[in-house]
Amino acid sequence: MAVQRTFSIIKPDATRRNLTGKVNAMLEAGGLRIVAQKRIHMTQAQAASFYGVHKERPFFKSLCDFMTSGPVVVQVLEGENAVARNREIMGATNPANAEPGTIRKEVAESIEANSVHGSDSPENAAIEIAYFFAGSEIVG
Ligand code: CMP
């Protein structure tokens, strides 16, 4: 299996509760390496563009309001099969359906305030990484 990179966000519900270290420990224990990371406060324009694929969904405005409600930590994660591995470590989108031991089961508050985002494909990972990071900021 090839070494891959994926894009991750630690969301405002987790930064508000001071859980960035706990989330990072779970990512690292799951075999992923944090090769870039920065704490930012997303603008509405950034959130709307990043989640543009969901713009027709009824939760879109609320999602953008939530993602701009506090700081987030954007990350690049590296490891074997990183896209799928990160999705396993995160667990299901809705924490009610997430497996025990996953980030969302252990930490998330709701389907919206679900603590972490992870890319759903290698193609989207490349797009999402480039949205927030210059190549020079990623140190593997
Ligand atoms: P994420 O993996 O970042 O991708 C899209 C986000 O939209 C998702 O996590 C949730 O935060 C949010 N989301 C998905 N489905 C719903 C829903 N039914 N209601 C509210 N928010 C949702």
mmCIF file with all atom_site columns, C-alpha atoms and ligand atoms in Angstrom:
data_model
loop_
_atom_site.group_PDB
_atom_site.id
_atom_site.type_symbol
_atom_site.label_atom_id
_atom_site.label_alt_id
_atom_site.label_comp_id
_atom_site.label_asym_id
_atom_site.label_entity_id
_atom_site.label_seq_id
_atom_site.pdbx_PDB_ins_code
_atom_site.Cartn_x
_atom_site.Cartn_y
_atom_site.Cartn_z
_atom_site.occupancy
_atom_site.B_iso_or_equiv
_atom_site.pdbx_formal_charge
_atom_site.auth_seq_id
_atom_site.auth_comp_id
_atom_site.auth_asym_id
_atom_site.auth_atom_id
_atom_site.pdbx_PDB_model_num
ATOM   1   C CA  . MET A 1 1   ? 0.000   0.000  0.000  1.00 0.00 ? 1   MET A CA  1
ATOM   2   C CA  . ALA A 1 2   ? 1.333   3.419  -0.961 1.00 0.00 ? 2   ALA A CA  1
ATOM   3   C CA  . VAL A 1 3   ? 2.013   6.289  1.401  1.00 0.00 ? 3   VAL A CA  1
ATOM   4   C CA  . GLN A 1 4   ? -0.717  8.885  0.889  1.00 0.00 ? 4   GLN A CA  1
ATOM   5   C CA  . ARG A 1 5   ? -1.652  12.304 2.196  1.00 0.00 ? 5   ARG A CA  1
ATOM   6   C CA  . THR A 1 6   ? -5.076  13.414 3.322  1.00 0.00 ? 6   THR A CA  1
ATOM   7   C CA  . PHE A 1 7   ? -6.588  16.662 4.564  1.00 0.00 ? 7   PHE A CA  1
ATOM   8   C CA  . SER A 1 8   ? -8.074  16.987 8.046  1.00 0.00 ? 8   SER A CA  1
ATOM   9   C CA  . ILE A 1 9   ? -9.855  19.678 10.061 1.00 0.00 ? 9   ILE A CA  1
ATOM   10  C CA  . ILE A 1 10  ? -10.254 19.720 13.830 1.00 0.00 ? 10  ILE A CA  1
ATOM   11  C CA  . LYS A 1 11  ? -13.554 21.610 14.064 1.00 0.00 ? 11  LYS A CA  1
ATOM   12  C CA  . PRO A 1 12  ? -14.704 24.454 16.363 1.00 0.00 ? 12  PRO A CA  1
ATOM   13  C CA  . ASP A 1 13  ? -16.525 22.154 18.816 1.00 0.00 ? 13  ASP A CA  1
ATOM   14  C CA  . ALA A 1 14  ? -13.209 20.393 19.531 1.00 0.00 ? 14  ALA A CA  1
ATOM   15  C CA  . THR A 1 15  ? -11.027 23.511 19.718 1.00 0.00 ? 15  THR A CA  1
ATOM   16  C CA  . ARG A 1 16  ? -13.611 25.114 22.063 1.00 0.00 ? 16  ARG A CA  1
ATOM   17  C CA  . ARG A 1 17  ? -13.319 22.158 24.453 1.00 0.00 ? 17  ARG A CA  1
ATOM   18  C CA  . ASN A 1 18  ? -9.480  22.158 24.260 1.00 0.00 ? 18  ASN A CA  1
ATOM   19  C CA  . LEU A 1 19  ? -9.420  18.719 22.603 1.00 0.00 ? 19  LEU A CA  1
ATOM   20  C CA  . THR A 1 20  ? -6.896  19.297 19.807 1.00 0.00 ? 20  THR A CA  1
ATOM   21  C CA  . GLY A 1 21  ? -4.217  17.319 21.639 1.00 0.00 ? 21  GLY A CA  1
ATOM   22  C CA  . LYS A 1 22  ? -6.600  14.424 22.292 1.00 0.00 ? 22  LYS A CA  1
ATOM   23  C CA  . VAL A 1 23  ? -7.617  14.321 18.618 1.00 0.00 ? 23  VAL A CA  1
ATOM   24  C CA  . ASN A 1 24  ? -3.992  14.493 17.476 1.00 0.00 ? 24  ASN A CA  1
ATOM   25  C CA  . ALA A 1 25  ? -3.057  11.658 19.853 1.00 0.00 ? 25  ALA A CA  1
ATOM   26  C CA  . MET A 1 26  ? -5.812  9.499  18.319 1.00 0.00 ? 26  MET A CA  1
ATOM   27  C CA  . LEU A 1 27  ? -4.624  10.316 14.779 1.00 0.00 ? 27  LEU A CA  1
ATOM   28  C CA  . GLU A 1 28  ? -1.017  9.469  15.675 1.00 0.00 ? 28  GLU A CA  1
ATOM   29  C CA  . ALA A 1 29  ? -1.979  6.300  17.564 1.00 0.00 ? 29  ALA A CA  1
ATOM   30  C CA  . GLY A 1 30  ? -3.877  5.272  14.414 1.00 0.00 ? 30  GLY A CA  1
ATOM   31  C CA  . GLY A 1 31  ? -0.664  5.408  12.400 1.00 0.00 ? 31  GLY A CA  1
ATOM   32  C CA  . LEU A 1 32  ? -0.944  8.832  10.767 1.00 0.00 ? 32  LEU A CA  1
ATOM   33  C CA  . ARG A 1 33  ? 1.772   11.481 10.830 1.00 0.00 ? 33  ARG A CA  1
ATOM   34  C CA  . ILE A 1 34  ? 0.852   15.194 11.068 1.00 0.00 ? 34  ILE A CA  1
ATOM   35  C CA  . VAL A 1 35  ? 3.087   16.723 8.372  1.00 0.00 ? 35  VAL A CA  1
ATOM   36  C CA  . ALA A 1 36  ? 1.432   20.171 8.361  1.00 0.00 ? 36  ALA A CA  1
ATOM   37  C CA  . GLN A 1 37  ? -0.870  21.926 10.802 1.00 0.00 ? 37  GLN A CA  1
ATOM   38  C CA  . LYS A 1 38  ? -2.127  25.430 11.519 1.00 0.00 ? 38  LYS A CA  1
ATOM   39  C CA  . ARG A 1 39  ? -4.837  27.019 13.621 1.00 0.00 ? 39  ARG A CA  1
ATOM   40  C CA  . ILE A 1 40  ? -7.016  29.444 11.695 1.00 0.00 ? 40  ILE A CA  1
ATOM   41  C CA  . HIS A 1 41  ? -10.390 31.141 11.951 1.00 0.00 ? 41  HIS A CA  1
ATOM   42  C CA  . MET A 1 42  ? -12.219 30.371 8.699  1.00 0.00 ? 42  MET A CA  1
ATOM   43  C CA  . THR A 1 43  ? -14.115 33.143 6.962  1.00 0.00 ? 43  THR A CA  1
ATOM   44  C CA  . GLN A 1 44  ? -17.659 32.588 5.701  1.00 0.00 ? 44  GLN A CA  1
ATOM   45  C CA  . ALA A 1 45  ? -16.266 32.736 2.154  1.00 0.00 ? 45  ALA A CA  1
ATOM   46  C CA  . GLN A 1 46  ? -13.704 30.013 2.901  1.00 0.00 ? 46  GLN A CA  1
ATOM   47  C CA  . ALA A 1 47  ? -16.301 27.778 4.570  1.00 0.00 ? 47  ALA A CA  1
ATOM   48  C CA  . ALA A 1 48  ? -18.845 28.260 1.766  1.00 0.00 ? 48  ALA A CA  1
ATOM   49  C CA  . SER A 1 49  ? -16.232 27.498 -0.869 1.00 0.00 ? 49  SER A CA  1
ATOM   50  C CA  . PHE A 1 50  ? -14.747 24.516 0.991  1.00 0.00 ? 50  PHE A CA  1
ATOM   51  C CA  . TYR A 1 51  ? -18.192 22.955 1.516  1.00 0.00 ? 51  TYR A CA  1
ATOM   52  C CA  . GLY A 1 52  ? -19.540 24.107 -1.878 1.00 0.00 ? 52  GLY A CA  1
ATOM   53  C CA  . VAL A 1 53  ? -20.496 20.537 -2.790 1.00 0.00 ? 53  VAL A CA  1
ATOM   54  C CA  . HIS A 1 54  ? -23.142 20.743 -0.033 1.00 0.00 ? 54  HIS A CA  1
ATOM   55  C CA  . LYS A 1 55  ? -24.575 24.145 -1.025 1.00 0.00 ? 55  LYS A CA  1
ATOM   56  C CA  . GLU A 1 56  ? -28.017 22.768 -1.915 1.00 0.00 ? 56  GLU A CA  1
ATOM   57  C CA  . ARG A 1 57  ? -28.318 20.806 1.346  1.00 0.00 ? 57  ARG A CA  1
ATOM   58  C CA  . PRO A 1 58  ? -30.674 22.119 4.055  1.00 0.00 ? 58  PRO A CA  1
ATOM   59  C CA  . PHE A 1 59  ? -27.815 22.147 6.592  1.00 0.00 ? 59  PHE A CA  1
ATOM   60  C CA  . PHE A 1 60  ? -25.437 24.232 4.431  1.00 0.00 ? 60  PHE A CA  1
ATOM   61  C CA  . LYS A 1 61  ? -25.940 27.630 6.104  1.00 0.00 ? 61  LYS A CA  1
ATOM   62  C CA  . SER A 1 62  ? -25.826 26.144 9.580  1.00 0.00 ? 62  SER A CA  1
ATOM   63  C CA  . LEU A 1 63  ? -22.671 24.185 8.661  1.00 0.00 ? 63  LEU A CA  1
ATOM   64  C CA  . CYS A 1 64  ? -20.927 27.352 7.423  1.00 0.00 ? 64  CYS A CA  1
ATOM   65  C CA  . ASP A 1 65  ? -22.009 29.249 10.560 1.00 0.00 ? 65  ASP A CA  1
ATOM   66  C CA  . PHE A 1 66  ? -20.671 26.419 12.729 1.00 0.00 ? 66  PHE A CA  1
ATOM   67  C CA  . MET A 1 67  ? -17.345 26.177 10.877 1.00 0.00 ? 67  MET A CA  1
ATOM   68  C CA  . THR A 1 68  ? -16.798 29.924 11.361 1.00 0.00 ? 68  THR A CA  1
ATOM   69  C CA  . SER A 1 69  ? -17.955 29.967 15.002 1.00 0.00 ? 69  SER A CA  1
ATOM   70  C CA  . GLY A 1 70  ? -14.431 29.517 16.383 1.00 0.00 ? 70  GLY A CA  1
ATOM   71  C CA  . PRO A 1 71  ? -10.912 28.430 15.499 1.00 0.00 ? 71  PRO A CA  1
ATOM   72  C CA  . VAL A 1 72  ? -10.207 25.262 13.560 1.00 0.00 ? 72  VAL A CA  1
ATOM   73  C CA  . VAL A 1 73  ? -6.966  23.343 13.050 1.00 0.00 ? 73  VAL A CA  1
ATOM   74  C CA  . VAL A 1 74  ? -6.320  22.432 9.417  1.00 0.00 ? 74  VAL A CA  1
ATOM   75  C CA  . GLN A 1 75  ? -3.905  19.556 8.890  1.00 0.00 ? 75  GLN A CA  1
ATOM   76  C CA  . VAL A 1 76  ? -2.164  17.366 6.356  1.00 0.00 ? 76  VAL A CA  1
ATOM   77  C CA  . LEU A 1 77  ? -1.892  13.745 7.489  1.00 0.00 ? 77  LEU A CA  1
ATOM   78  C CA  . GLU A 1 78  ? 0.475   11.231 5.923  1.00 0.00 ? 78  GLU A CA  1
ATOM   79  C CA  . GLY A 1 79  ? 0.602   7.457  6.123  1.00 0.00 ? 79  GLY A CA  1
ATOM   80  C CA  . GLU A 1 80  ? -0.202  4.152  4.472  1.00 0.00 ? 80  GLU A CA  1
ATOM   81  C CA  . ASN A 1 81  ? -3.608  4.449  2.795  1.00 0.00 ? 81  ASN A CA  1
ATOM   82  C CA  . ALA A 1 82  ? -4.093  7.734  4.685  1.00 0.00 ? 82  ALA A CA  1
ATOM   83  C CA  . VAL A 1 83  ? -7.470  8.742  3.196  1.00 0.00 ? 83  VAL A CA  1
ATOM   84  C CA  . ALA A 1 84  ? -9.230  5.519  4.205  1.00 0.00 ? 84  ALA A CA  1
ATOM   85  C CA  . ARG A 1 85  ? -7.232  5.135  7.416  1.00 0.00 ? 85  ARG A CA  1
ATOM   86  C CA  . ASN A 1 86  ? -8.250  8.618  8.585  1.00 0.00 ? 86  ASN A CA  1
ATOM   87  C CA  . ARG A 1 87  ? -11.897 7.868  7.848  1.00 0.00 ? 87  ARG A CA  1
ATOM   88  C CA  . GLU A 1 88  ? -11.637 4.722  9.983  1.00 0.00 ? 88  GLU A CA  1
ATOM   89  C CA  . ILE A 1 89  ? -10.043 6.681  12.833 1.00 0.00 ? 89  ILE A CA  1
ATOM   90  C CA  . MET A 1 90  ? -12.732 9.428  12.577 1.00 0.00 ? 90  MET A CA  1
ATOM   91  C CA  . GLY A 1 91  ? -15.723 7.080  12.464 1.00 0.00 ? 91  GLY A CA  1
ATOM   92  C CA  . ALA A 1 92  ? -19.132 7.715  10.892 1.00 0.00 ? 92  ALA A CA  1
ATOM   93  C CA  . THR A 1 93  ? -20.292 11.283 10.156 1.00 0.00 ? 93  THR A CA  1
ATOM   94  C CA  . ASN A 1 94  ? -23.068 10.943 12.714 1.00 0.00 ? 94  ASN A CA  1
ATOM   95  C CA  . PRO A 1 95  ? -21.446 10.126 16.086 1.00 0.00 ? 95  PRO A CA  1
ATOM   96  C CA  . ALA A 1 96  ? -24.537 8.090  16.971 1.00 0.00 ? 96  ALA A CA  1
ATOM   97  C CA  . ASN A 1 97  ? -23.478 5.636  14.249 1.00 0.00 ? 97  ASN A CA  1
ATOM   98  C CA  . ALA A 1 98  ? -19.707 5.739  14.914 1.00 0.00 ? 98  ALA A CA  1
ATOM   99  C CA  . GLU A 1 99  ? -17.806 2.719  16.195 1.00 0.00 ? 99  GLU A CA  1
ATOM   100 C CA  . PRO A 1 100 ? -16.435 2.749  19.754 1.00 0.00 ? 100 PRO A CA  1
ATOM   101 C CA  . GLY A 1 101 ? -12.864 4.058  19.881 1.00 0.00 ? 101 GLY A CA  1
ATOM   102 C CA  . THR A 1 102 ? -13.309 6.411  16.931 1.00 0.00 ? 102 THR A CA  1
ATOM   103 C CA  . ILE A 1 103 ? -12.825 10.169 17.315 1.00 0.00 ? 103 ILE A CA  1
ATOM   104 C CA  . ARG A 1 104 ? -16.442 10.962 16.565 1.00 0.00 ? 104 ARG A CA  1
ATOM   105 C CA  . LYS A 1 105 ? -17.759 8.342  18.998 1.00 0.00 ? 105 LYS A CA  1
ATOM   106 C CA  . GLU A 1 106 ? -15.443 9.493  21.781 1.00 0.00 ? 106 GLU A CA  1
ATOM   107 C CA  . VAL A 1 107 ? -15.501 13.260 21.206 1.00 0.00 ? 107 VAL A CA  1
ATOM   108 C CA  . ALA A 1 108 ? -18.187 14.545 18.792 1.00 0.00 ? 108 ALA A CA  1
ATOM   109 C CA  . GLU A 1 109 ? -21.269 16.409 19.988 1.00 0.00 ? 109 GLU A CA  1
ATOM   110 C CA  . SER A 1 110 ? -23.673 15.964 17.037 1.00 0.00 ? 110 SER A CA  1
ATOM   111 C CA  . ILE A 1 111 ? -23.878 15.197 13.311 1.00 0.00 ? 111 ILE A CA  1
ATOM   112 C CA  . GLU A 1 112 ? -22.943 18.833 12.613 1.00 0.00 ? 112 GLU A CA  1
ATOM   113 C CA  . ALA A 1 113 ? -20.506 19.431 15.494 1.00 0.00 ? 113 ALA A CA  1
ATOM   114 C CA  . ASN A 1 114 ? -18.711 16.182 14.677 1.00 0.00 ? 114 ASN A CA  1
ATOM   115 C CA  . SER A 1 115 ? -15.223 17.346 15.718 1.00 0.00 ? 115 SER A CA  1
ATOM   116 C CA  . VAL A 1 116 ? -13.262 16.379 12.594 1.00 0.00 ? 116 VAL A CA  1
ATOM   117 C CA  . HIS A 1 117 ? -13.358 16.459 8.808  1.00 0.00 ? 117 HIS A CA  1
ATOM   118 C CA  . GLY A 1 118 ? -11.376 14.130 6.561  1.00 0.00 ? 118 GLY A CA  1
ATOM   119 C CA  . SER A 1 119 ? -11.089 13.969 2.777  1.00 0.00 ? 119 SER A CA  1
ATOM   120 C CA  . ASP A 1 120 ? -13.234 11.305 1.096  1.00 0.00 ? 120 ASP A CA  1
ATOM   121 C CA  . SER A 1 121 ? -10.867 10.463 -1.791 1.00 0.00 ? 121 SER A CA  1
ATOM   122 C CA  . PRO A 1 122 ? -7.223  10.998 -2.801 1.00 0.00 ? 122 PRO A CA  1
ATOM   123 C CA  . GLU A 1 123 ? -8.415  13.399 -5.524 1.00 0.00 ? 123 GLU A CA  1
ATOM   124 C CA  . ASN A 1 124 ? -10.349 15.555 -3.043 1.00 0.00 ? 124 ASN A CA  1
ATOM   125 C CA  . ALA A 1 125 ? -7.457  15.324 -0.573 1.00 0.00 ? 125 ALA A CA  1
ATOM   126 C CA  . ALA A 1 126 ? -5.160  16.982 -3.114 1.00 0.00 ? 126 ALA A CA  1
ATOM   127 C CA  . ILE A 1 127 ? -7.737  19.736 -3.791 1.00 0.00 ? 127 ILE A CA  1
ATOM   128 C CA  . GLU A 1 128 ? -8.437  20.338 -0.089 1.00 0.00 ? 128 GLU A CA  1
ATOM   129 C CA  . ILE A 1 129 ? -4.726  20.371 0.879  1.00 0.00 ? 129 ILE A CA  1
ATOM   130 C CA  . ALA A 1 130 ? -3.994  22.935 -1.840 1.00 0.00 ? 130 ALA A CA  1
ATOM   131 C CA  . TYR A 1 131 ? -6.893  25.061 -0.575 1.00 0.00 ? 131 TYR A CA  1
ATOM   132 C CA  . PHE A 1 132 ? -5.194  25.673 2.781  1.00 0.00 ? 132 PHE A CA  1
ATOM   133 C CA  . PHE A 1 133 ? -1.471  24.878 2.392  1.00 0.00 ? 133 PHE A CA  1
ATOM   134 C CA  . ALA A 1 134 ? 1.437   25.917 0.213  1.00 0.00 ? 134 ALA A CA  1
ATOM   135 C CA  . GLY A 1 135 ? 3.774   23.052 -0.662 1.00 0.00 ? 135 GLY A CA  1
ATOM   136 C CA  . SER A 1 136 ? 6.519   24.656 1.424  1.00 0.00 ? 136 SER A CA  1
ATOM   137 C CA  . GLU A 1 137 ? 4.360   24.345 4.577  1.00 0.00 ? 137 GLU A CA  1
ATOM   138 C CA  . ILE A 1 138 ? 4.175   20.543 4.321  1.00 0.00 ? 138 ILE A CA  1
ATOM   139 C CA  . VAL A 1 139 ? 7.165   18.852 5.901  1.00 0.00 ? 139 VAL A CA  1
ATOM   140 C CA  . GLY A 1 140 ? 7.098   15.071 5.696  1.00 0.00 ? 140 GLY A CA  1
HETATM 141 P P1  . CMP B 2 .   ? -17.780 16.659 7.156  1.00 0.00 ? 1   CMP B P1  1
HETATM 142 O O1  . CMP B 2 .   ? -17.136 15.322 7.093  1.00 0.00 ? 1   CMP B O1  1
HETATM 143 O O2  . CMP B 2 .   ? -16.930 17.836 7.430  1.00 0.00 ? 1   CMP B O2  1
HETATM 144 O O3  . CMP B 2 .   ? -18.566 16.908 5.786  1.00 0.00 ? 1   CMP B O3  1
HETATM 145 C C1  . CMP B 2 .   ? -19.722 17.702 5.685  1.00 0.00 ? 1   CMP B C1  1
HETATM 146 C C2  . CMP B 2 .   ? -20.243 18.120 7.012  1.00 0.00 ? 1   CMP B C2  1
HETATM 147 O O4  . CMP B 2 .   ? -21.596 18.521 7.026  1.00 0.00 ? 1   CMP B O4  1
HETATM 148 C C3  . CMP B 2 .   ? -20.218 16.934 7.979  1.00 0.00 ? 1   CMP B C3  1
HETATM 149 O O5  . CMP B 2 .   ? -18.904 16.590 8.301  1.00 0.00 ? 1   CMP B O5  1
HETATM 150 C C4  . CMP B 2 .   ? -21.074 17.462 9.093  1.00 0.00 ? 1   CMP B C4  1
HETATM 151 O O6  . CMP B 2 .   ? -20.372 18.390 9.918  1.00 0.00 ? 1   CMP B O6  1
HETATM 152 C C5  . CMP B 2 .   ? -22.123 18.224 8.302  1.00 0.00 ? 1   CMP B C5  1
HETATM 153 N N1  . CMP B 2 .   ? -23.335 17.413 8.094  1.00 0.00 ? 1   CMP B N1  1
HETATM 154 C C6  . CMP B 2 .   ? -23.473 16.304 7.366  1.00 0.00 ? 1   CMP B C6  1
HETATM 155 N N2  . CMP B 2 .   ? -24.735 15.849 7.397  1.00 0.00 ? 1   CMP B N2  1
HETATM 156 C C7  . CMP B 2 .   ? -25.413 16.701 8.185  1.00 0.00 ? 1   CMP B C7  1
HETATM 157 C C8  . CMP B 2 .   ? -26.771 16.786 8.614  1.00 0.00 ? 1   CMP B C8  1
HETATM 158 N N3  . CMP B 2 .   ? -27.669 15.879 8.221  1.00 0.00 ? 1   CMP B N3  1
HETATM 159 N N4  . CMP B 2 .   ? -27.102 17.806 9.408  1.00 0.00 ? 1   CMP B N4  1
HETATM 160 C C9  . CMP B 2 .   ? -26.176 18.722 9.785  1.00 0.00 ? 1   CMP B C9  1
HETATM 161 N N5  . CMP B 2 .   ? -24.874 18.709 9.404  1.00 0.00 ? 1   CMP B N5  1
HETATM 162 C C10 . CMP B 2 .   ? -24.508 17.700 8.623  1.00 0.00 ? 1   CMP B C10 1
#
